[in-house]
Amino acid sequence: MSFQTMPLDQVQRRSCAVLLVGSIALLVALAARLAYINTTLRPRLVAIANRQQQGQSVIPARRGMIFDARGRVVALDRQVPDVFVDPTLVDDVDRLAAKLGPRVNLPARTIAERIRRRADSRFVLIAPGVDAITAEAVRSMDCAAVGLTERSRRSYPHGESLSHVLGWVGRDGQGMEGIELAYDTHLRGRSGRRTMIRDARRRALGRSGQLPVSPVDGGHLVLTIDAEIQLIAEEALATGVRRFEAEGGSAIVMSPKDGSVLAMVCVPTFDPNEPVTAESAAARRNRAVTDPVEPGSSFKPIIACRALEDGFVSTTERIDCHMGSHRFGRRLVKDTSPQGLLDIRGIITRSSNIGMGLIAERMGNEVLHDTLRRFGLGDRTGIDCPGESSGVVYPLHRWTSYSPTSLAMGYEVLVTPLQLINAFAAIVNDGILMRPRLVRELLGPRGEVIRSLDGPQIVRRVVSSQVARYMAQDLLVSVVENGSGRRANTGPYRALGKTGTAKLVYDDRGGYEPGSYLSVFVGAAPVADPQIVVLVMVRRPNPRIGYYGAAVAAPVVGEIIKQTLAYLEVPPEAKSGLASL
Amino acid sequence: MNVGRVGFVIAALTAIALAVVHLRTERTRCAARTVTLESEWIQLRRELWVLQTRTARLRTPQRLRDRVVSLTTDLVAPAAEIESPPAARLASDRP
């Protein structure tokens, strides 16, 4: 039976069946394609869609704040806008550059060059850290290719003050120097991010379904430094450096009882807000902890303490100082002022190199070497400041028969200003050496105390209490009241201390540089119960104006003591008799 | 199936549809509000940081000294030399 001879209903039924089978086959094919797209192709397609529709927005974490001992903020983060261009959205580079240039105060040619150089990139930084007015001017352009992104920037409200202690932070928010580097892990936060749905012109339309990752702010720090004492020390040192036309200097103020550093100053200084503007890389170095120097006569009390302790000299013995000129072997040693017979008080008060050299000869190399090590010289103090030098104490086998004489005058040993003041503080602190510190507390992001470092950390006893007291309250007081340190005796407070003047070596080669000196004074006050120890070192003062520690550094220490004790509300003390051994 | 039942089914489906539309609208509104609040939070954080920076600058010892001088009050900045305060000097200058 042919198709034409088939009854009509049979024809219809067959057509329907064909249509049904065809439809089912089509639907099955579509379903299979759908399943293929939803399984095999899905990851790739989702990635493409996300790339087109979504954008990540960083929620910046805040780097922790740094406070001084009295809760003043000395370092904190603030957000600044950066202007950027997305070159893939730019139609006419020159037109955009001409429009953007005046707003960000940059030549249009520079902007065009930057865009063309990275034409394939989605982000070309044009002007980092612009102010609010510039940001508003850029925003008013309403151009899809130009955008603003927020960036945290470290701010140091005290400017140049505290710069060497704090250090600074790099563009990526990483600590580069000082406390910022030493406590980078604690201070640094963890940025959050959120995913935004964007339109074809990359404008944010709303948040995607993904949960945002919240930022975790960094922890805070509390320093032992007091910004007011820091300013006092800075002003006094800067005045001294200017007055004597010196190359620079360092000053440290420390509490002898617990080793807290109250101020640490280096001149010349720099602005940590703009560290690249520093005169040189050397100006950014915290010389108070990184640069060891020969301390000159300020070293004598350390040797004298051990000599008294071990009986190499008594308080009553009088030593012939050969009227200011004496040969130790083939080396001729001279005193600034010729002296005859002097007891230990006279030797320290007049700073006699010959007297001290004769005592050091009696002690011998082994005892002297042990003395240096006992006072912590040749070792890092352990202060929480990166780049600390351990100084130089030569191994015993390199010492010669001249070494005792050299050490008696503060040569053949290199100490950092911090090591010197710490050793001196041990004498003032009844003979107990403390570990110096700059940080008092580590706080969490919400201000909770994570770790308290408040409390003295005793290293060891370096000299008996009796000898330490005799040295501090008799011999060193005599230096200030009757001897070379008279210029430190200013104001209503009695002070004790020791002067020092050392020749400096050339920066780039060996040998002492003629006319190049280091003027040192290290002192403490008030005498009865010393609250502060102050060290001042002035580098390369103009010798025509003055170079002795007594003339250059002592007045600076006097000024710092006077102002700091007044600030700390320490009552002036009455004159009293000297201690005796 | 009578007309009443058909009407009930249509009404029920319409109600469900309206509820779904309402829920979706609310969800979108909440999402938009969340985005706004997040932006405000970021903005407030930024303002807080700016204010903290400004306060920190005002509290520096140098700034306090300058303020004491500019205000010519009897206050003495910490550790400043104590001479006759400006107000006392003015009083003593009067005939």
XYZ file of C-alpha atoms in Angstrom, chain A residues 59-60 62 71 73 76-79 150 152 155 157-158 194 207 212 215 217 227-228 231-232 235 562-563 567, chain B residues 31 34-35 38-39 41-42 45-46 48-50 52-53 56-57 59-62 64-65 77-81:
54
model
C 39.838 46.540 52.402
C 43.126 47.815 53.801
C 45.671 49.299 59.471
C 50.441 57.807 75.363
C 50.883 58.843 69.185
C 50.101 55.910 62.748
C 48.500 55.025 59.445
C 46.254 57.208 57.392
C 44.711 56.526 54.025
C 42.997 54.014 48.652
C 47.548 53.262 53.726
C 52.437 59.188 59.156
C 53.179 63.424 63.552
C 56.368 64.397 65.410
C 35.456 41.883 49.007
C 28.433 43.090 46.214
C 33.939 39.532 52.336
C 40.776 43.055 57.508
C 44.460 45.449 61.987
C 58.522 62.571 73.331
C 59.045 65.598 75.577
C 62.574 67.002 72.173
C 64.654 68.397 75.042
C 67.148 70.738 70.904
C 68.256 70.522 83.997
C 65.251 70.456 81.682
C 59.905 68.031 83.461
C 22.485 43.560 49.533
C 25.086 46.101 53.017
C 27.241 47.532 50.270
C 30.410 48.696 54.108
C 31.325 51.765 52.105
C 32.341 51.866 57.392
C 35.385 52.237 55.190
C 37.563 54.388 59.237
C 39.282 56.755 56.855
C 38.884 58.364 62.005
C 42.421 57.904 60.782
C 42.547 61.457 59.491
C 43.698 60.673 64.789
C 46.545 61.999 62.663
C 48.443 63.366 67.201
C 49.975 66.385 65.465
C 49.580 66.811 70.851
C 53.256 66.898 69.918
C 55.398 68.706 72.500
C 56.631 71.141 69.863
C 52.083 72.534 72.522
C 55.032 74.842 73.100
C 55.288 74.321 78.689
C 56.858 71.295 80.362
C 60.529 71.806 81.112
C 60.447 75.418 79.929
C 62.541 78.023 81.711
